[in-house]
Each structure stands twice: as structure tokens, then as C-alpha cells.
mmCIF file of C-alpha atoms in Angstrom:
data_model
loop_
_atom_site.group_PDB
_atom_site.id
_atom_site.type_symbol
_atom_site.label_atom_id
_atom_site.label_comp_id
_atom_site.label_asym_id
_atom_site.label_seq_id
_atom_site.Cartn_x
_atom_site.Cartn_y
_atom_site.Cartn_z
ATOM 1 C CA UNK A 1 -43.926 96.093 -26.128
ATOM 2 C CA UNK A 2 -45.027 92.898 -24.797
ATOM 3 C CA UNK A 3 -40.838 92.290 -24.426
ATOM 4 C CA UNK A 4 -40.623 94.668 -21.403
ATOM 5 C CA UNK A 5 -42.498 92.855 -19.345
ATOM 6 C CA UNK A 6 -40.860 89.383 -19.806
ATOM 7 C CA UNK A 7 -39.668 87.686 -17.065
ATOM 8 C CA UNK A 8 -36.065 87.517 -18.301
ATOM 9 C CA UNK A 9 -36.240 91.254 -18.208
ATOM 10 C CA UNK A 10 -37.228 91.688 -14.554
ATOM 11 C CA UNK A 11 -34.581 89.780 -13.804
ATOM 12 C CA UNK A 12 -35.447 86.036 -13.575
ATOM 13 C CA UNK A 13 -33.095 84.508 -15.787
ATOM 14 C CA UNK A 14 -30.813 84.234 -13.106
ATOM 15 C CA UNK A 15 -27.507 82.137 -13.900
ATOM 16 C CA UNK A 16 -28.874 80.163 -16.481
ATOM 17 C CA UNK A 17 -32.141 79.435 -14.235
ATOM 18 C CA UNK A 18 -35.604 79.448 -16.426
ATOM 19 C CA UNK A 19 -37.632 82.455 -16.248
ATOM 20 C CA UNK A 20 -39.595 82.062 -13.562
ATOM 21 C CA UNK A 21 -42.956 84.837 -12.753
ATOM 22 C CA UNK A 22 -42.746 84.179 -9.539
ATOM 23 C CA UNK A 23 -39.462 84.537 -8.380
ATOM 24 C CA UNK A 24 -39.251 88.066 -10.838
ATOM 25 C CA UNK A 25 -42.129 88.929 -8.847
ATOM 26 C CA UNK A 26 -40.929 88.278 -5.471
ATOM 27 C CA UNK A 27 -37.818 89.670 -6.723
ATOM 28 C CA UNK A 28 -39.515 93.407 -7.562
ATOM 29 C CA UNK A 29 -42.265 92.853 -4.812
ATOM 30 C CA UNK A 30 -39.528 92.736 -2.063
ATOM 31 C CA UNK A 31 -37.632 95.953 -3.843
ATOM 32 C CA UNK A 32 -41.036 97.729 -3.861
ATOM 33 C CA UNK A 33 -40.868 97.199 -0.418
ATOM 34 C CA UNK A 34 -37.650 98.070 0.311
ATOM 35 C CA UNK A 35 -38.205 101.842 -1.483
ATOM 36 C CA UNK A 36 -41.408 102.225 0.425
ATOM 37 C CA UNK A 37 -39.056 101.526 3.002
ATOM 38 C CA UNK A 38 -36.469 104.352 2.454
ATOM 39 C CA UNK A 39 -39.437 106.539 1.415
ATOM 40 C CA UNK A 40 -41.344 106.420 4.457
ATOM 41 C CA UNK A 41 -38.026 106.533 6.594
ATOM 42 C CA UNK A 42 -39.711 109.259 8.573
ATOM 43 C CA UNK A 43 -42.128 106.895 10.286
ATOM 44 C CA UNK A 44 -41.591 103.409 12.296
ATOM 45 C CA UNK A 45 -43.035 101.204 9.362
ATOM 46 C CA UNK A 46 -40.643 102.650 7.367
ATOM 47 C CA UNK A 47 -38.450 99.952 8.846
ATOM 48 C CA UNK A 48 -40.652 97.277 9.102
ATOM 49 C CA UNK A 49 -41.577 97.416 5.534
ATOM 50 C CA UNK A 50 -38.141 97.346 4.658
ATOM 51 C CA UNK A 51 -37.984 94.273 7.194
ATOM 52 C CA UNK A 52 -40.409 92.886 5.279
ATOM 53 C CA UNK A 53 -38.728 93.140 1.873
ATOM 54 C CA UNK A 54 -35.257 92.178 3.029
ATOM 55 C CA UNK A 55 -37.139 88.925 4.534
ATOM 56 C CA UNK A 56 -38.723 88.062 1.248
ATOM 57 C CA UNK A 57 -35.468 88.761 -1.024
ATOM 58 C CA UNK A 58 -33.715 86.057 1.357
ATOM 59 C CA UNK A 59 -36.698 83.815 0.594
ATOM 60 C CA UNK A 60 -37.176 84.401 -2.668
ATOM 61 C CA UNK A 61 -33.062 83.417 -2.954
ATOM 62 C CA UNK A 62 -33.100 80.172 -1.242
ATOM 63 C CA UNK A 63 -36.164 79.195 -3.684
ATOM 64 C CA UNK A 64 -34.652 80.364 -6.785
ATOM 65 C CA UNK A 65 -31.304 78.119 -6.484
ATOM 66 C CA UNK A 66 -29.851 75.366 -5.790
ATOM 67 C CA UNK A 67 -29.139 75.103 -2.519
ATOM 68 C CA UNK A 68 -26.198 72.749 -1.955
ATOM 69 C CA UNK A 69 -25.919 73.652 1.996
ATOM 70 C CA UNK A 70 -28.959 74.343 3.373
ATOM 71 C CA UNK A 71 -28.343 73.158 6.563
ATOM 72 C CA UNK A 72 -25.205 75.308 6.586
ATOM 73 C CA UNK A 73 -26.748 78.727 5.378
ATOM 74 C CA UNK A 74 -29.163 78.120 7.917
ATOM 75 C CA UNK A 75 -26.968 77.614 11.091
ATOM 76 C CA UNK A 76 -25.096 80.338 9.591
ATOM 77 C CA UNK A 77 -28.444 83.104 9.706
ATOM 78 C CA UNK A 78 -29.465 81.941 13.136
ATOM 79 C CA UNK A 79 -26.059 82.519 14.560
ATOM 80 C CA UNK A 80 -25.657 85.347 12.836
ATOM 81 C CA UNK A 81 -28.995 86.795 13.506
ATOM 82 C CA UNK A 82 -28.843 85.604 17.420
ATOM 83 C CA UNK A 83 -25.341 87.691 17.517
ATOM 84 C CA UNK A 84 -26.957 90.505 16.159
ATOM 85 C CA UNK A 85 -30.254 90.241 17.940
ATOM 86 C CA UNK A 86 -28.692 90.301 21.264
ATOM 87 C CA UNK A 87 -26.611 93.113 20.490
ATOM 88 C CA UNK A 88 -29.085 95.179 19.289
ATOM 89 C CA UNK A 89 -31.322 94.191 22.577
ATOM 90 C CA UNK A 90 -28.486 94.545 25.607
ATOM 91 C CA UNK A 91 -26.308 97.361 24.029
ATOM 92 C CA UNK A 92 -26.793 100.421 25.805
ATOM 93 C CA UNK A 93 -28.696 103.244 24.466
ATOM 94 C CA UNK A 94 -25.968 105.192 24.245
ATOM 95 C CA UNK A 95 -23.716 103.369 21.983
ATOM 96 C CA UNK A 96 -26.220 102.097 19.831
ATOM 97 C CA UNK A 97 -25.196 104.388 16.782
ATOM 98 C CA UNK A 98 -21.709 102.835 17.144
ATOM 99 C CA UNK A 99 -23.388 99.494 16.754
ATOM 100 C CA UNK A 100 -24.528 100.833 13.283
ATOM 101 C CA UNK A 101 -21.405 101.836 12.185
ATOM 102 C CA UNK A 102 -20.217 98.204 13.141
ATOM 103 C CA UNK A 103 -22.683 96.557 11.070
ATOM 104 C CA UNK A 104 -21.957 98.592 7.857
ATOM 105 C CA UNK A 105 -18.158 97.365 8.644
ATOM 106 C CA UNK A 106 -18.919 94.163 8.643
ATOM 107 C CA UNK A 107 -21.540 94.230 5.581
ATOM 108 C CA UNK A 108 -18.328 95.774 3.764
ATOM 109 C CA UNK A 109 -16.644 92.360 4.445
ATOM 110 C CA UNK A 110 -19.223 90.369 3.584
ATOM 111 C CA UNK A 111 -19.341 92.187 0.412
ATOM 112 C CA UNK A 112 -15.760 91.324 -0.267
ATOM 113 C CA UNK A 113 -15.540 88.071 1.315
ATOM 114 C CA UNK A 114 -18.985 87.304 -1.458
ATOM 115 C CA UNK A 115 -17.045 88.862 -4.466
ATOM 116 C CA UNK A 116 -13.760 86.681 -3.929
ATOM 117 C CA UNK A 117 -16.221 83.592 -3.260
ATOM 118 C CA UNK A 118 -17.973 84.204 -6.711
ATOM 119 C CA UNK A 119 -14.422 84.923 -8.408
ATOM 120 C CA UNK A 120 -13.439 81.506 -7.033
ATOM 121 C CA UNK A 121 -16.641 79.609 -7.873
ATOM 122 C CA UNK A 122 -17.248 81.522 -11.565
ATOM 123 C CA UNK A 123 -18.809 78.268 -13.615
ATOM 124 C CA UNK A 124 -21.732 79.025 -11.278
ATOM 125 C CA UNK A 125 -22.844 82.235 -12.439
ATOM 126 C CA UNK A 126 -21.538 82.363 -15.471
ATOM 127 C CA UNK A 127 -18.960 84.718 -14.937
ATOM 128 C CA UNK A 128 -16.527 82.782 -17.446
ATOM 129 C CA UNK A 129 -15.833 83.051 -21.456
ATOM 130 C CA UNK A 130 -15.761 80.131 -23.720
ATOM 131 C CA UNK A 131 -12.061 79.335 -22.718
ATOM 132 C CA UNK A 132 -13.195 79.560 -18.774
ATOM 133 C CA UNK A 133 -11.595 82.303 -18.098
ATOM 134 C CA UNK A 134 -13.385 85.019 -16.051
ATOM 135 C CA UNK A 135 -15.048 87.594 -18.286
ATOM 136 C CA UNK A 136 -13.155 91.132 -18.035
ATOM 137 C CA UNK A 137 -16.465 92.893 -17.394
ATOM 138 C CA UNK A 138 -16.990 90.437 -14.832
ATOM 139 C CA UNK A 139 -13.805 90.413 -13.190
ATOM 140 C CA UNK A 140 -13.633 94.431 -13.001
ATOM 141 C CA UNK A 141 -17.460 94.163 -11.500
ATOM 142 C CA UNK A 142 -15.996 91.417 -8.389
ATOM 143 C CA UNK A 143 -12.662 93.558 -8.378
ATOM 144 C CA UNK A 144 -14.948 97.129 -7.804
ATOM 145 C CA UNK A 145 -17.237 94.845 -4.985
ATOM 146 C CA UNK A 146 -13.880 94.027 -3.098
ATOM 147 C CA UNK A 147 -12.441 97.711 -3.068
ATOM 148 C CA UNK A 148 -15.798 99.141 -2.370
ATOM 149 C CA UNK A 149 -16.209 96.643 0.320
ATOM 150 C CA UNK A 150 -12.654 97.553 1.529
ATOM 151 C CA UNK A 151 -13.105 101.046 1.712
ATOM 152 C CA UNK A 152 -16.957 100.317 3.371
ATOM 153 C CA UNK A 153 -15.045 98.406 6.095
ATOM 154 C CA UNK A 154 -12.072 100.691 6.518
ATOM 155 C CA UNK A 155 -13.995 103.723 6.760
ATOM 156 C CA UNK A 156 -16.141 102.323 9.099
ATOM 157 C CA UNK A 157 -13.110 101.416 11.448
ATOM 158 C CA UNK A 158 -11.665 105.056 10.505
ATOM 159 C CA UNK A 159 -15.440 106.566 12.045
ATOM 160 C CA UNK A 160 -14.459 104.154 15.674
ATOM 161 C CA UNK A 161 -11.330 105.648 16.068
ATOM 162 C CA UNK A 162 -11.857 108.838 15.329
ATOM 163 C CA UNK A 163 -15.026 108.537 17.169
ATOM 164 C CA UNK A 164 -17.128 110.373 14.634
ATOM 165 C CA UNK A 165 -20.888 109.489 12.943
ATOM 166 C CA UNK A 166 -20.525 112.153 10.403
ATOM 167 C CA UNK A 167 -19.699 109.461 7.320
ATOM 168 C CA UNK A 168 -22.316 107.209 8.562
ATOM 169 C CA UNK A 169 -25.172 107.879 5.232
ATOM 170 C CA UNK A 170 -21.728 107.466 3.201
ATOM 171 C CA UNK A 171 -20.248 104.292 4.245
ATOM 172 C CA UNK A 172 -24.124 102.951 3.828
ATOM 173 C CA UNK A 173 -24.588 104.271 0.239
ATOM 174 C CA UNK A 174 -21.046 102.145 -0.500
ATOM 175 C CA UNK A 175 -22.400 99.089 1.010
ATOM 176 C CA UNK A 176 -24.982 99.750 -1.034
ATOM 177 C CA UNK A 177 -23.098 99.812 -4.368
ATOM 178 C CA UNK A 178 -21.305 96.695 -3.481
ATOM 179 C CA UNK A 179 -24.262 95.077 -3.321
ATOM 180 C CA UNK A 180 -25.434 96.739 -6.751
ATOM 181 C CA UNK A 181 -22.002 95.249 -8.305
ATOM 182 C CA UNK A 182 -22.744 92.043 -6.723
ATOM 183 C CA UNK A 183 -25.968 91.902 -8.291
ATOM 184 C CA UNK A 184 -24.574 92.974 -11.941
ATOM 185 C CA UNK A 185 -22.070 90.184 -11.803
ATOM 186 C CA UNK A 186 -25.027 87.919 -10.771
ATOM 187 C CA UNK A 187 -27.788 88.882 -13.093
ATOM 188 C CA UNK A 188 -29.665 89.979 -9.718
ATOM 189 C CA UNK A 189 -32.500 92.184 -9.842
ATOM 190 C CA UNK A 190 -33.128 92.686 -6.379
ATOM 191 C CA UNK A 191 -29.458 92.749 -5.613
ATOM 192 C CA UNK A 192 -29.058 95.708 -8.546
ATOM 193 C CA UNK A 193 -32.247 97.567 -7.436
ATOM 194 C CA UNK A 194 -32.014 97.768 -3.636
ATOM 195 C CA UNK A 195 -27.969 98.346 -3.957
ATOM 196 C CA UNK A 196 -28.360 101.282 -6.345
ATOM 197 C CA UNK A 197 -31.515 102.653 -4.291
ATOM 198 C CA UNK A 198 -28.968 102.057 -1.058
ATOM 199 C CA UNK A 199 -26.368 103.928 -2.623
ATOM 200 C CA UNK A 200 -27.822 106.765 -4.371
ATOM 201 C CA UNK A 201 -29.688 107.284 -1.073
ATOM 202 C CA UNK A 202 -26.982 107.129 0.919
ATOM 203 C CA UNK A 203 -25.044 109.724 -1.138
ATOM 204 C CA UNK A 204 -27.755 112.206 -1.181
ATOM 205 C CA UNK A 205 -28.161 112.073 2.513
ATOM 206 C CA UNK A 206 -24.910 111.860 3.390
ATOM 207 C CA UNK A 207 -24.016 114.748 1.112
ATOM 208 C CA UNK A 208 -26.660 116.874 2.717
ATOM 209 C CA UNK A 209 -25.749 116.355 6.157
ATOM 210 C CA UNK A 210 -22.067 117.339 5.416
ATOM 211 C CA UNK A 211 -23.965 120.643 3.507
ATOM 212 C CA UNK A 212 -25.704 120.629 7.144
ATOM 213 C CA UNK A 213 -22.505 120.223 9.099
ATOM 214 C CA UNK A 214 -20.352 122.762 7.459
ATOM 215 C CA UNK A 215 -23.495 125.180 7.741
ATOM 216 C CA UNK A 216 -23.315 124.790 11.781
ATOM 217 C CA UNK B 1 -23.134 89.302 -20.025
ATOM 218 C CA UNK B 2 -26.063 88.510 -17.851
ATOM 219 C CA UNK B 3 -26.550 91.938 -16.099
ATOM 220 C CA UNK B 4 -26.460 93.909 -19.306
ATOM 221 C CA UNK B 5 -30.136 93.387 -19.758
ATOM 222 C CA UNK B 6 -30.536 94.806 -16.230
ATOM 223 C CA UNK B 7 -29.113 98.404 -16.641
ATOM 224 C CA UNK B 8 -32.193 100.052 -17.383
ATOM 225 C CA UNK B 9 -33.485 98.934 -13.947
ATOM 226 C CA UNK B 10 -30.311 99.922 -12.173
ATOM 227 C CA UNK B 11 -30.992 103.252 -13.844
ATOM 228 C CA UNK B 12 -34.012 103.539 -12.840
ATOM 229 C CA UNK B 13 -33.340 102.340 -9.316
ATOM 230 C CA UNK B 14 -30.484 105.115 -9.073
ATOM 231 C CA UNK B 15 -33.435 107.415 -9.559
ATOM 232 C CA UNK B 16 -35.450 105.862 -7.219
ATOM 233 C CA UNK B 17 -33.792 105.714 -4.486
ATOM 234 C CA UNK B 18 -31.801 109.603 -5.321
ATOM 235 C CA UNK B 19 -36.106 110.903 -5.043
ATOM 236 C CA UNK B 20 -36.757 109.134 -2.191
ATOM 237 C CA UNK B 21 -34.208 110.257 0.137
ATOM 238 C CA UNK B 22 -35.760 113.722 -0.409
ATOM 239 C CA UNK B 23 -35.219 116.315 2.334
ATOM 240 C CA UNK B 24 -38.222 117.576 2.768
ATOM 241 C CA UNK B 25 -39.327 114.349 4.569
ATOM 242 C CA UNK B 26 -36.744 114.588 6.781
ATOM 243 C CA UNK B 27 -37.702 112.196 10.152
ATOM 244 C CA UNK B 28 -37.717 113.650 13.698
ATOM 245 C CA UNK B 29 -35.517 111.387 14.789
ATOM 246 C CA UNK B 30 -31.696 110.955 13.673
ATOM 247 C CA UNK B 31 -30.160 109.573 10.276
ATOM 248 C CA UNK B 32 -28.990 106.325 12.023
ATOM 249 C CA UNK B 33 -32.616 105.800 13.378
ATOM 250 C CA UNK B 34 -34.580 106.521 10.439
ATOM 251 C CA UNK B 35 -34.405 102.835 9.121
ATOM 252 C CA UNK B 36 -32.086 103.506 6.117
ATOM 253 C CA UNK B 37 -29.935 100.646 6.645
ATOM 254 C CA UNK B 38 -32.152 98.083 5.959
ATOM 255 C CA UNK B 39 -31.228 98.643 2.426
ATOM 256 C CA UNK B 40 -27.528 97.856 2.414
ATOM 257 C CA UNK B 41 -28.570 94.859 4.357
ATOM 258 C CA UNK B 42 -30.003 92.945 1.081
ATOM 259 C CA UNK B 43 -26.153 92.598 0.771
ATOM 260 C CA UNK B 44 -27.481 89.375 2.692
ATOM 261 C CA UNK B 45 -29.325 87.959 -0.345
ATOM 262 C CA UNK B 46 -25.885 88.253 -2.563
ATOM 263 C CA UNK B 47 -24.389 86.403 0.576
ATOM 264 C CA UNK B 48 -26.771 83.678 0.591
ATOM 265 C CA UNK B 49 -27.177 83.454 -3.040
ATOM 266 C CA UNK B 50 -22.792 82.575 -3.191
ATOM 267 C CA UNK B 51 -23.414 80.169 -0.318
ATOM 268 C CA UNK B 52 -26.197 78.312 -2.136
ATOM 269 C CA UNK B 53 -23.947 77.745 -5.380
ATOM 270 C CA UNK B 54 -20.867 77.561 -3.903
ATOM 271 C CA UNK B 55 -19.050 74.537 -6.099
ATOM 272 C CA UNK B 56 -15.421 74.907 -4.662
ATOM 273 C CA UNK B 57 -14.686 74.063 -0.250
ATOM 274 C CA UNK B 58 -12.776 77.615 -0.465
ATOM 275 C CA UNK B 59 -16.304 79.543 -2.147
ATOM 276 C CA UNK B 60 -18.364 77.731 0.272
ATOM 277 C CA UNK B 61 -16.740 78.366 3.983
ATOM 278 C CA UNK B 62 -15.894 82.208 2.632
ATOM 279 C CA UNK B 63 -19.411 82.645 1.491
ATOM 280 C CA UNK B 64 -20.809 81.066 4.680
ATOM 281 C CA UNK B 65 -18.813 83.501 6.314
ATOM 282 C CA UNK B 66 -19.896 86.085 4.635
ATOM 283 C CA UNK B 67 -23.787 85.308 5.636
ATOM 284 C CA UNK B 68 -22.839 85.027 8.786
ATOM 285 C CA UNK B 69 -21.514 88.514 9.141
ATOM 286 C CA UNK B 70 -24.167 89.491 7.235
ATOM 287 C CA UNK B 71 -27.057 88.200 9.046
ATOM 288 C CA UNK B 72 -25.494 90.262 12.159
ATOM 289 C CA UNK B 73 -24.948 93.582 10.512
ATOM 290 C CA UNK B 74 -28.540 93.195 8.379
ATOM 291 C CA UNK B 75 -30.242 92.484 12.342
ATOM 292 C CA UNK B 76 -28.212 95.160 13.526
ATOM 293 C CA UNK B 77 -29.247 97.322 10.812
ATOM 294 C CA UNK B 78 -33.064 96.594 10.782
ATOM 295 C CA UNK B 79 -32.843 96.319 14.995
ATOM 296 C CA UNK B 80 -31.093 99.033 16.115
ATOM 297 C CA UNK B 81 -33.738 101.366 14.765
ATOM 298 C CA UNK B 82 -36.718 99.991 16.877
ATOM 299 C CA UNK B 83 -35.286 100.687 20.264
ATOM 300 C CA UNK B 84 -36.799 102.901 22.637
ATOM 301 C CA UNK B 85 -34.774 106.513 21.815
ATOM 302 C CA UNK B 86 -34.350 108.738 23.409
ATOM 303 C CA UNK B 87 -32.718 106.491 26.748
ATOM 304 C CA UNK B 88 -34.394 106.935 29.702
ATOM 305 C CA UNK B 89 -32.729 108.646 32.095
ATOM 306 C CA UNK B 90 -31.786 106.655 35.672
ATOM 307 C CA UNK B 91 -33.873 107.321 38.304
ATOM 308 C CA UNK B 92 -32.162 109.739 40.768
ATOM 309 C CA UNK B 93 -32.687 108.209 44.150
ATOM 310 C CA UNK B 94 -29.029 109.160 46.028
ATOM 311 C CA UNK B 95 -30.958 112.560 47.603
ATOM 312 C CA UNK B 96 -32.812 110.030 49.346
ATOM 313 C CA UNK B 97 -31.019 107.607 51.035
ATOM 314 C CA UNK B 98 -29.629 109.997 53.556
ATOM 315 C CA UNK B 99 -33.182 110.659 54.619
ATOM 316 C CA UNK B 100 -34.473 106.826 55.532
#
């Protein structure tokens, strides 16, 4: 059984990289993290574990590839993160669930703007058959990431209108399965692990807090 | 197809994350302070990862825009849980003004 624990297996034989132990292992070390995360949601370090993993999955990315624009992705994560750091600081208390349900917006368009950048860049990841065509399998896995995504980002616009939190476990578990597309497509692991954790998580919560709400 | 070797650990990752979100450990606190976003935010990895092999100008500015709005929502997501909750109330000083 000496298969099951190869490299390739974990997940390391990312778009036609070589296996690599370390990058598998950062790759489930930063999902273990993650689900200690979500299990120990009840408590601050819940977060901060999850913090930790989300940190090292972005790490373990920028080693694994080839990184064409580096100084591009970076600008791009300090604005990004500055934007969202000063939100999260000067928002009022108040609103600050409403901030949330921005952010899982906006992680459904990132989720479709990423699928139509892989289905425009497919020689990368291998997404293509021997005529270079995109793969049916493929394609339907970047087509499901842009409606999920969609639906992520309209629901979350449908919640500010309506001015209601109750889909809020929901619209995260479909982020979450956009990201567990994503990472199918890719040959992720730590895409696939932490977006099906995400989304079956998300469903089970947000299933029993309708079961809650209809009870009130 | 390259993922097809990974199903058994989206299976089991399914499973995972469905006996984690348990009830019984429900937090204290509410759902959208409990941390559970941090976990859509890896969406930020896939994000980077299209940015870093991005071949075509079109893939690259879409999938730097798509870490961009990423990074925000995954600080957002991760941030929003660590401030102080519930808000402290203001300080109630009109009663006395009238008196100095």
C-alpha cells in the first residue's frame, strides 16, 4: 500500500509539476489546519489556526509554480489585503456582518473571474485534449465554478437588499464548492480539500439554522 | 484528467468538514463570528495559482483581478471575526451637561 502515500496522490503532481514532498505536505499541513480551524470554530484560535493555514496554502502556491508576475500578484495582495484590513478595522460594529456578506460576494467573483482566466489560459493546466481543445470534463468543471460563483455573488447582493443574514452559512458553503471545482480542474489538493470542507460545512450549518429559524 | 486521482480526498474532505460543523459545539457567539469563513477564503490560493501561470494578457489582468478581490474578501473573512463583539455602547453623558 506503499501507493497511497505517494506524493502524486496527495496531490503534488500539480499541472505537470514533479512530485514534490514538500509542497504535498504543505499542501495537507495547511488543510489540517484549516479543519482544526472549522472544528474549533467555537473558540478564538479557531480563526487563527485557520489564518494560519490559509497563509501557508498561499505560500505553498507561489513556491510550487512558476510565477511569471510576482511583482504583480504581490501589489495585487497588499492592495487587496490593505482594502480589506481597513475595512474590517474602521467599519462600525454594527454593520460588520454586512461586511461578511460582502466578502463572500466578492469571493463569488473571484471564483468566476479565476474559472474564465483558466478557460482562457488551458495549455497551463492541462485542461486541453490532444487536438487542444478543452477537455469536456474540464470545461463542465470551469462552467459549474462560474455559475456557482454567479449564484455566490448574486445571492449575496439578494441578502443586501433584502437586508437579511439568514443565507449567510449558504452562500459560504457555495464559495466553498467553487473553490473545490477550481481545485478539480487544477489537480489542487488544498483547493479540493478546504472547498469541499467549506461547502459541506456551510450546508450543514446553514441548513440547521434555517431548521432553527422556522422553529422560532 | 488530473483531479481524478484526487476524488477520494474530496470524499473524504466532504466528510470532514460535514463532522466538523457538528452542533453540539455550537460557539457562544454568532455564525458570522465563529471564524467559518476562513475556509472559502483559500479561494485565494486558486486565485493566485491562475495569476502565477497566466500565459495569455486577458488570463493574467482577470486573474490579477481576481486576487485582488480575493485578498479583500479572505481579510475580511479572517478579520471581521476578531473584533471586539459585542460594541460597546456610547457613553451617555447628555444628563450631564445641563448640570456644569
Amino acid at each position: 500500500m506503499s501507493a497511497a502515500f505517494d506524493p502524486s496522490w496527495l496531490g503534488a503532481r500539480i499541472d505537470g509539476v514533479d512530485p514534490s514532498p514538500l509542497v504535498a505536505g504543505m499542501w495537507l499541513v495547511a488543510a489540517a489546519l484549516l479543519l482544526c480551524g472549522l472544528w474549533l470554530r467555537a473558540h478564538r484560535v479557531g480563526n487563527r489556526l485557520a489564518l494560519a493555514g490559509g497563509m501557508l496554502a498561499v505560500g505553498a502556491a507561489l513556491y510550487s509554480h512558476d510565477v511569471v508576475n510576482l511583482p504583480e500578484i504581490a501589489s495585487a495582495l497588499a492592495i487587496g489585503g490593505s482594502i480589506g484590513l481597513t475595512l474590517a478595522r474602521r467599519c462600525a460594529a454594527h454593520r460588520l456582518p454586512w461586511l461578511l456578506v460582502v466578502a463572500y460576494g466578492l469571493l463569488g467573483l473571484a471564483g468566476m473571474a479565476t474559472s474564465v482566466a483558466l478557460f482562457l489560459n488551458p495549455f497551463a493546466f492541462a485542461l486541453v485534449d490532444g487536438q487542444g481543445h478543452v477537455t469536456p470534463a474540464h470545461g463542465a468543471l470551469l462552467l459549474a465554478g462560474v455559475a456557482i460563483g454567479g449564484l455566490v455573488a448574486l445571492g449575496a447582493l439578494l441578502m443586501l437588499v433584502r437586508r437579511t443574514q439568514s443565507g449567510l452559512a449558504l452562500v459560504g458553503s457555495g464559495a466553498g464548492w467553487v473553490a473545490a471545482a477550481l481545485g478539480l480542474a487544477m489537480g489542487n489538493s488544498a483547493l479540493l480539500l478546504v472547498g469541499g470542507m467549506a461547502g459541506a460545512a456551510g450546508l450543514r450549518l446553514g441548513w440547521r439554522a434555517r431548521a432553527l429559524g422556522r422553529a422560532a | 484528467m488530473n483531479g481524478a486521482s484526487l476524488l477520494p480526498l474530496f470524499l473524504l474532505a466532504v466528510a470532514g468538514g460535514f463532522i466538523a460543523a457538528r452542533p453540539d459545539a455550537d460557539p457562544d457567539r454568532p455564525l458570522w463570528r465563529a471564524g467559518v469563513g476562513a475556509l472559502p477564503a483559500i479561494m485565494l490560493v486558486g486565485a493566485v495559482i491562475a495569476a502565477a501561470e497566466s500565459g495569455s494578457a486577458s488570463a493574467r489582468y482577470l486573474a490579477l483581478f481576481a486576487v485582488l478581490i480575493a485578498s479583500v474578501a479572505a481579510v475580511l473573512l479572517v478579520g471581521v471575526p476578531e473584533r471586539r463583539w459585542p460594541p460597546v455602547a456610547p457613553v451617555e453623558d447628555d444628563a450631564g451637561e445641563d448640570d456644569a
